[in-house]
Amino acid sequence: MKYGFQNLVKCIVWATLFCLASPALAQDAGRRSRVPANLTTGPEIGARIPMFAALDQHGARRHFDDIKGPAGAMILFYRSADW
Amino acid sequence: MELEGSFAGLTEAGLGVVAISYDSVAILRSFSERHGGIRFTMLSDPESEIIDAFGIRNTDHAEDSMGYGVPYPGTYIVDANGIVVEKFFAPDYRERFTADTILLKTFGIGGGTRLEAELPQFKLTAYPIQDAVRRGNRIVLVADIELPPRMHLYAAGSDYVPVDLKISGHASLSQGELVVPEPEILYLDVIDERVPVYLDTVRIQREVTLSAEFTESAIDIASVLSYQTCDDEICYVPAEFPLNFKLDVLPLDGIRAPEDIRH
């Protein structure tokens, strides 16, 4: 029999293990967000970013519309290129 | 700079690339020249106006400190209309998702050296998102599983062993989130049970962060794929398959801009 007594025992063992592990699983679910809670992270997914323009590394003025590709853009904010 | 290495992949994905900081044009020019001409756009935001427009200024820095005006480090993926599709922020400026990882997470593309294995119940292709990392990088290890017809792989939430990819203990690695797709619910009429499973193909991702304190030039990441599969005749015993990834660790750029143009 494919799902006989041994499988039943196995199911009970795994069910017990699963119950023991469930607080950890619940914590995992709570951490699912990729954004730490204490940070200010600006426009949310689905919102429009503020348009921007500034000078680039060559001294040329660049606007978001000049920078974006057909699929959009990766916009990376970082501390500094100096330190 | 790590982003420069991902430039081709980003361009292929149809994305423009811009990195924004409070550095002067002189500092950006110096950095770009020192790295043989940076191809992506580096924007100078010396008054932190763009940073403030986004609302991501790190206000922990006093006005007379070098950090005054810096943003929380983070990355947005936006569409061509400027709508945010994804965003990635980290609590520690030294630990952030690499551009390659963001490409995989957002568009499902990219990846380093493939390890392929024909396991008894499925075909496995595993790879790190990139073969070379820098300390502090958050990357993902990927396991692509291709199941034959009628075979299913258990997801979390059943009494069976759910698929998992775990790294073995390593002092310089911290294990992050396991990213798996939404499972399908399969009805097993023999035992009148509904179980969450994966069918056909499934991508398992384990996030891993390399410590910012790591000093070696390479790292071996030992991990184990654990799983349980059944087909419509046999329920196989839970199994494990070891996966070892060897990654080069590139040095960080510790050189500053010339003294007369520094912050």
Tab-separated table of C-alpha atoms in Angstrom:
chain	number	residue	atom	x	y	z
A	1	MET	CA	0.000	0.000	0.000
A	2	LYS	CA	1.491	3.314	-1.079
A	3	TYR	CA	0.405	5.408	1.892
A	4	GLY	CA	0.444	2.825	4.657
A	5	PHE	CA	1.204	2.866	8.329
A	6	GLN	CA	4.832	3.953	7.881
A	7	ASN	CA	3.735	7.007	5.983
A	8	LEU	CA	1.167	7.818	8.636
A	9	VAL	CA	3.888	7.705	11.297
A	10	LYS	CA	6.115	9.843	9.087
A	11	CYS	CA	3.304	12.363	8.669
A	12	ILE	CA	2.799	12.572	12.432
A	13	VAL	CA	6.530	13.063	12.997
A	14	TRP	CA	6.692	15.804	10.390
A	15	ALA	CA	3.510	17.429	11.698
A	16	THR	CA	5.092	17.576	15.158
A	17	LEU	CA	8.311	19.040	13.765
A	18	PHE	CA	6.306	21.548	11.767
A	19	CYS	CA	4.384	22.687	14.871
A	20	LEU	CA	7.649	23.094	16.780
A	21	ALA	CA	9.116	25.115	13.929
A	22	SER	CA	6.078	27.324	13.360
A	23	PRO	CA	7.160	30.307	15.566
A	24	ALA	CA	10.356	30.493	13.492
A	25	LEU	CA	8.323	30.345	10.284
A	26	ALA	CA	6.093	33.156	11.520
A	27	GLN	CA	9.208	35.274	12.182
A	28	ASP	CA	10.427	34.535	8.663
A	29	ALA	CA	7.143	35.794	7.253
A	30	GLY	CA	7.540	39.012	9.263
A	31	ARG	CA	10.967	39.607	7.737
A	32	ARG	CA	9.772	39.180	4.182
A	33	SER	CA	9.995	42.890	3.371
A	34	ARG	CA	13.256	43.848	1.659
A	35	VAL	CA	13.151	47.244	3.342
A	36	PRO	CA	14.216	47.557	6.998
A	37	ALA	CA	11.432	49.174	9.033
A	38	ASN	CA	13.486	51.993	10.590
A	39	LEU	CA	14.693	53.559	7.329
A	40	THR	CA	13.170	56.315	5.269
A	41	THR	CA	13.112	54.801	1.838
A	42	GLY	CA	11.254	57.345	-0.282
A	43	PRO	CA	8.682	56.649	-2.991
A	44	GLU	CA	6.879	53.343	-2.555
A	45	ILE	CA	6.460	50.671	-5.199
A	46	GLY	CA	3.792	51.901	-7.614
A	47	ALA	CA	4.477	55.588	-6.881
A	48	ARG	CA	6.165	58.034	-9.247
A	49	ILE	CA	9.607	59.309	-8.348
A	50	PRO	CA	10.302	63.044	-8.273
A	51	MET	CA	11.803	64.121	-11.579
A	52	PHE	CA	15.389	65.259	-11.302
A	53	ALA	CA	18.210	66.848	-13.259
A	54	ALA	CA	21.804	67.531	-12.248
A	55	LEU	CA	25.369	67.692	-13.545
A	56	ASP	CA	27.095	64.409	-14.334
A	57	GLN	CA	30.756	63.382	-14.015
A	58	HIS	CA	31.532	65.188	-17.284
A	59	GLY	CA	29.861	68.399	-16.155
A	60	ALA	CA	26.879	67.925	-18.497
A	61	ARG	CA	23.350	68.570	-17.252
A	62	ARG	CA	21.330	65.327	-17.351
A	63	HIS	CA	17.621	64.800	-16.760
A	64	PHE	CA	15.911	61.522	-15.848
A	65	ASP	CA	14.387	61.452	-19.344
A	66	ASP	CA	17.875	61.521	-20.930
A	67	ILE	CA	19.159	58.771	-18.690
A	68	LYS	CA	16.355	56.216	-18.778
A	69	GLY	CA	16.358	53.292	-21.209
A	70	PRO	CA	13.338	51.700	-22.939
A	71	ALA	CA	12.551	49.684	-19.769
A	72	GLY	CA	13.265	52.502	-17.334
A	73	ALA	CA	16.217	52.991	-15.032
A	74	MET	CA	18.180	51.751	-12.093
A	75	ILE	CA	18.625	54.695	-9.721
A	76	LEU	CA	21.230	54.115	-7.068
A	77	PHE	CA	21.788	56.418	-4.091
A	78	TYR	CA	25.084	55.978	-2.300
A	79	ARG	CA	27.162	57.740	0.319
A	80	SER	CA	30.082	59.097	-1.664
A	81	ALA	CA	32.581	58.277	-4.404
A	82	ASP	CA	35.242	59.821	-2.163
A	83	TRP	CA	35.008	58.175	1.276
B	1	MET	CA	33.048	49.956	-8.932
B	2	GLU	CA	30.671	47.049	-8.774
B	3	LEU	CA	27.965	48.808	-10.792
B	4	GLU	CA	30.311	49.266	-13.755
B	5	GLY	CA	30.748	45.474	-13.962
B	6	SER	CA	26.976	45.059	-14.251
B	7	PHE	CA	26.553	47.828	-16.830
B	8	ALA	CA	26.223	45.511	-19.848
B	9	GLY	CA	23.541	43.408	-18.152
B	10	LEU	CA	21.622	46.486	-17.076
B	11	THR	CA	21.749	47.975	-20.565
B	12	GLU	CA	20.619	44.675	-22.074
B	13	ALA	CA	17.658	44.752	-19.695
B	14	GLY	CA	16.763	48.124	-21.234
B	15	LEU	CA	17.665	50.121	-18.154
B	16	GLY	CA	19.451	53.427	-17.953
B	17	VAL	CA	21.764	53.573	-14.966
B	18	VAL	CA	22.319	56.531	-12.679
B	19	ALA	CA	24.146	56.776	-9.368
B	20	ILE	CA	23.445	59.833	-7.233
B	21	SER	CA	25.542	61.194	-4.365
B	22	TYR	CA	26.303	64.547	-2.722
B	23	ASP	CA	29.761	64.563	-4.318
B	24	SER	CA	30.924	67.502	-6.427
B	25	VAL	CA	31.413	67.126	-10.183
B	26	ALA	CA	35.179	67.280	-9.528
B	27	ILE	CA	35.026	64.271	-7.206
B	28	LEU	CA	32.859	62.315	-9.657
B	29	ARG	CA	35.189	63.172	-12.539
B	30	SER	CA	38.204	62.095	-10.488
B	31	PHE	CA	36.519	58.808	-9.563
B	32	SER	CA	35.450	58.117	-13.142
B	33	GLU	CA	38.912	58.828	-14.550
B	34	ARG	CA	40.581	56.700	-11.886
B	35	HIS	CA	38.372	53.778	-12.990
B	36	GLY	CA	39.080	54.149	-16.694
B	37	GLY	CA	35.898	56.078	-17.524
B	38	ILE	CA	32.692	55.103	-15.777
B	39	ARG	CA	30.005	54.435	-18.408
B	40	PHE	CA	26.900	54.904	-16.285
B	41	THR	CA	25.734	58.346	-15.277
B	42	MET	CA	27.015	59.713	-11.976
B	43	LEU	CA	25.004	62.727	-10.845
B	44	SER	CA	26.292	65.380	-8.505
B	45	ASP	CA	23.794	66.506	-5.855
B	46	PRO	CA	25.994	68.735	-3.662
B	47	GLU	CA	23.087	70.385	-1.810
B	48	SER	CA	21.303	67.013	-1.405
B	49	GLU	CA	18.287	68.435	-3.258
B	50	ILE	CA	17.517	65.220	-5.147
B	51	ILE	CA	18.166	63.215	-1.980
B	52	ASP	CA	15.646	65.405	-0.126
B	53	ALA	CA	13.126	65.261	-2.993
B	54	PHE	CA	13.198	61.478	-2.605
B	55	GLY	CA	12.997	61.897	1.184
B	56	ILE	CA	15.926	59.604	1.936
B	57	ARG	CA	18.426	61.880	3.693
B	58	ASN	CA	20.173	60.162	6.580
B	59	THR	CA	19.533	62.672	9.369
B	60	ASP	CA	21.903	61.006	11.837
B	61	HIS	CA	24.817	63.194	10.710
B	62	ALA	CA	25.499	66.569	12.348
B	63	GLU	CA	25.736	69.653	10.145
B	64	ASP	CA	29.489	69.996	10.689
B	65	SER	CA	30.235	66.337	9.914
B	66	MET	CA	31.379	64.855	6.618
B	67	GLY	CA	28.237	62.719	6.492
B	68	TYR	CA	25.848	65.673	6.537
B	69	GLY	CA	23.584	65.379	3.502
B	70	VAL	CA	24.242	61.728	2.598
B	71	PRO	CA	21.288	59.507	1.722
B	72	TYR	CA	20.320	56.152	3.088
B	73	PRO	CA	21.926	53.877	0.523
B	74	GLY	CA	19.338	52.289	-1.676
B	75	THR	CA	18.396	51.401	-5.209
B	76	TYR	CA	15.193	51.920	-7.158
B	77	ILE	CA	14.132	50.196	-10.332
B	78	VAL	CA	11.669	52.456	-12.131
B	79	ASP	CA	9.832	52.035	-15.414
B	80	ALA	CA	10.128	54.500	-18.288
B	81	ASN	CA	7.399	56.682	-16.708
B	82	GLY	CA	9.312	56.926	-13.442
B	83	ILE	CA	7.024	54.556	-11.538
B	84	VAL	CA	8.842	52.526	-8.875
B	85	VAL	CA	8.842	48.826	-9.799
B	86	GLU	CA	11.169	47.629	-7.015
B	87	LYS	CA	13.333	49.175	-4.360
B	88	PHE	CA	16.151	47.845	-2.221
B	89	PHE	CA	17.440	49.498	0.933
B	90	ALA	CA	19.829	48.128	3.548
B	91	PRO	CA	20.440	49.131	7.171
B	92	ASP	CA	24.230	49.189	6.782
B	93	TYR	CA	25.734	51.240	3.958
B	94	ARG	CA	28.459	48.614	3.591
B	95	GLU	CA	25.981	45.810	3.000
B	96	ARG	CA	23.781	46.192	-0.035
B	97	PHE	CA	22.341	44.151	-2.847
B	98	THR	CA	24.635	44.066	-5.838
B	99	ALA	CA	23.318	45.324	-9.168
B	100	ASP	CA	23.471	41.733	-10.488
B	101	THR	CA	21.288	40.575	-7.599
B	102	ILE	CA	18.788	43.334	-8.279
B	103	LEU	CA	18.698	42.334	-11.959
B	104	LEU	CA	17.925	38.738	-10.984
B	105	LYS	CA	15.311	39.739	-8.439
B	106	THR	CA	13.569	42.198	-10.719
B	107	PHE	CA	13.953	40.634	-14.145
B	108	GLY	CA	15.028	37.032	-13.426
B	109	ILE	CA	18.178	37.333	-15.533
B	110	GLY	CA	21.914	36.913	-15.057
B	111	GLY	CA	23.995	34.557	-12.958
B	112	GLY	CA	27.520	33.191	-12.493
B	113	THR	CA	29.047	29.781	-13.155
B	114	ARG	CA	26.434	27.047	-13.446
B	115	LEU	CA	26.631	23.743	-11.564
B	116	GLU	CA	24.392	21.194	-13.216
B	117	ALA	CA	23.236	17.885	-11.771
B	118	GLU	CA	20.790	15.191	-12.847
B	119	LEU	CA	19.290	14.066	-9.557
B	120	PRO	CA	17.074	10.980	-9.424
B	121	GLN	CA	13.905	13.064	-9.279
B	122	PHE	CA	14.751	16.313	-11.074
B	123	LYS	CA	17.326	18.320	-12.954
B	124	LEU	CA	19.163	20.943	-10.947
B	125	THR	CA	21.038	24.022	-12.127
B	126	ALA	CA	22.647	26.021	-9.342
B	127	TYR	CA	24.715	29.192	-9.446
B	128	PRO	CA	25.741	32.234	-7.473
B	129	ILE	CA	24.354	35.422	-8.973
B	130	GLN	CA	27.940	36.464	-9.690
B	131	ASP	CA	31.335	34.776	-9.517
B	132	ALA	CA	33.135	37.712	-7.924
B	133	VAL	CA	31.881	39.750	-4.989
B	134	ARG	CA	33.108	42.469	-2.713
B	135	ARG	CA	32.956	42.316	1.034
B	136	GLY	CA	29.641	43.599	2.339
B	137	ASN	CA	27.820	42.470	-0.813
B	138	ARG	CA	24.370	40.932	-0.495
B	139	ILE	CA	24.020	38.319	-3.171
B	140	VAL	CA	21.809	35.342	-3.895
B	141	LEU	CA	22.515	31.691	-4.473
B	142	VAL	CA	20.108	30.252	-6.993
B	143	ALA	CA	18.817	26.709	-7.503
B	144	ASP	CA	16.711	26.217	-10.629
B	145	ILE	CA	14.816	22.919	-10.426
B	146	GLU	CA	13.263	21.243	-13.441
B	147	LEU	CA	10.807	18.518	-12.490
B	148	PRO	CA	9.681	15.773	-14.872
B	149	PRO	CA	5.960	15.397	-15.638
B	150	ARG	CA	3.834	14.184	-12.700
B	151	MET	CA	6.605	14.866	-10.159
B	152	HIS	CA	5.992	17.452	-7.443
B	153	LEU	CA	8.284	19.119	-4.949
B	154	TYR	CA	6.953	20.149	-1.557
B	155	ALA	CA	6.716	23.783	-0.519
B	156	ALA	CA	6.550	25.099	3.036
B	157	GLY	CA	3.231	24.589	4.769
B	158	SER	CA	2.738	20.856	4.475
B	159	ASP	CA	3.766	17.894	6.613
B	160	TYR	CA	6.437	17.008	4.085
B	161	VAL	CA	9.960	18.412	3.954
B	162	PRO	CA	9.767	21.725	2.092
B	163	VAL	CA	12.459	22.656	-0.391
B	164	ASP	CA	15.187	24.760	1.177
B	165	LEU	CA	18.666	25.996	0.343
B	166	LYS	CA	20.735	26.654	3.446
B	167	ILE	CA	24.325	27.761	3.773
B	168	SER	CA	26.501	25.877	6.237
B	169	GLY	CA	27.952	27.815	9.143
B	170	HIS	CA	30.604	30.315	8.073
B	171	ALA	CA	31.808	33.121	10.326
B	172	SER	CA	31.896	35.654	7.471
B	173	LEU	CA	28.559	34.824	5.886
B	174	SER	CA	25.119	35.628	7.143
B	175	GLN	CA	22.146	33.840	5.752
B	176	GLY	CA	19.263	36.031	4.620
B	177	GLU	CA	15.793	35.346	3.332
B	178	LEU	CA	14.796	32.264	1.353
B	179	VAL	CA	12.909	33.477	-1.698
B	180	VAL	CA	10.539	30.993	-3.286
B	181	PRO	CA	7.559	31.434	-5.596
B	182	GLU	CA	3.941	30.953	-4.558
B	183	PRO	CA	3.256	27.214	-4.556
B	184	GLU	CA	0.378	25.469	-6.254
B	185	ILE	CA	-2.097	23.465	-4.210
B	186	LEU	CA	-2.228	19.826	-5.216
B	187	TYR	CA	-5.053	17.517	-4.197
B	188	LEU	CA	-3.855	14.007	-3.308
B	189	ASP	CA	-6.976	11.873	-3.649
B	190	VAL	CA	-5.317	8.747	-2.167
B	191	ILE	CA	-5.031	10.432	1.208
B	192	ASP	CA	-7.648	13.162	0.636
B	193	GLU	CA	-5.151	15.926	1.358
B	194	ARG	CA	-4.317	19.302	-0.183
B	195	VAL	CA	-0.632	20.144	-0.166
B	196	PRO	CA	1.422	23.125	-1.397
B	197	VAL	CA	3.807	21.992	-4.111
B	198	TYR	CA	5.886	23.083	-7.054
B	199	LEU	CA	5.470	21.550	-10.493
B	200	ASP	CA	7.486	21.860	-13.737
B	201	THR	CA	10.147	24.461	-12.905
B	202	VAL	CA	10.882	26.367	-9.734
B	203	ARG	CA	13.562	28.867	-8.749
B	204	ILE	CA	14.851	28.808	-5.164
B	205	GLN	CA	16.946	31.762	-3.993
B	206	ARG	CA	18.876	32.136	-0.765
B	207	GLU	CA	20.134	35.576	0.137
B	208	VAL	CA	23.640	35.696	1.596
B	209	THR	CA	25.685	38.641	2.877
B	210	LEU	CA	29.462	38.578	2.968
B	211	SER	CA	30.771	40.325	6.070
B	212	ALA	CA	32.195	43.811	5.565
B	213	GLU	CA	35.124	42.643	7.719
B	214	PHE	CA	36.101	39.756	5.388
B	215	THR	CA	39.758	39.980	4.320
B	216	GLU	CA	40.493	36.942	2.093
B	217	SER	CA	40.563	37.024	-1.713
B	218	ALA	CA	38.147	34.111	-2.197
B	219	ILE	CA	35.413	32.361	-0.296
B	220	ASP	CA	33.939	28.880	-0.442
B	221	ILE	CA	30.238	28.836	0.301
B	222	ALA	CA	29.024	25.413	1.348
B	223	SER	CA	25.282	24.924	1.153
B	224	VAL	CA	22.730	22.148	1.125
B	225	LEU	CA	19.588	21.808	-0.940
B	226	SER	CA	17.003	19.813	1.025
B	227	TYR	CA	13.778	18.606	-0.511
B	228	GLN	CA	11.121	15.956	-0.752
B	229	THR	CA	9.404	14.882	-3.940
B	230	CYS	CA	6.587	12.557	-4.884
B	231	ASP	CA	5.100	11.480	-8.165
B	232	ASP	CA	1.692	9.915	-8.607
B	233	GLU	CA	3.038	6.506	-7.605
B	234	ILE	CA	5.922	6.932	-5.196
B	235	CYS	CA	6.595	9.306	-2.331
B	236	TYR	CA	10.374	9.576	-2.038
B	237	VAL	CA	12.175	9.955	1.253
B	238	PRO	CA	13.469	13.451	2.089
B	239	ALA	CA	16.872	14.071	0.538
B	240	GLU	CA	19.740	16.525	0.612
B	241	PHE	CA	22.204	17.597	-2.053
B	242	PRO	CA	25.357	19.561	-1.200
B	243	LEU	CA	26.169	22.610	-3.317
B	244	ASN	CA	29.493	24.381	-3.039
B	245	PHE	CA	30.130	27.754	-4.607
B	246	LYS	CA	33.586	29.294	-4.911
B	247	LEU	CA	33.575	33.062	-5.269
B	248	ASP	CA	36.416	35.511	-5.794
B	249	VAL	CA	36.399	38.427	-3.389
B	250	LEU	CA	37.518	41.654	-5.062
B	251	PRO	CA	39.239	44.413	-3.109
B	252	LEU	CA	37.313	47.553	-2.222
B	253	ASP	CA	38.406	50.862	-3.696
B	254	GLY	CA	40.075	52.561	-0.743
B	255	ILE	CA	41.560	55.463	-2.700
B	256	ARG	CA	40.171	58.926	-2.069
B	257	ALA	CA	39.844	61.874	-4.401
B	258	PRO	CA	42.806	64.320	-4.503
B	259	GLU	CA	43.002	66.284	-1.253
B	260	ASP	CA	42.063	69.662	-2.717
B	261	ILE	CA	38.647	68.474	-3.946
B	262	ARG	CA	37.652	66.280	-0.984
B	263	HIS	CA	34.630	66.864	1.232
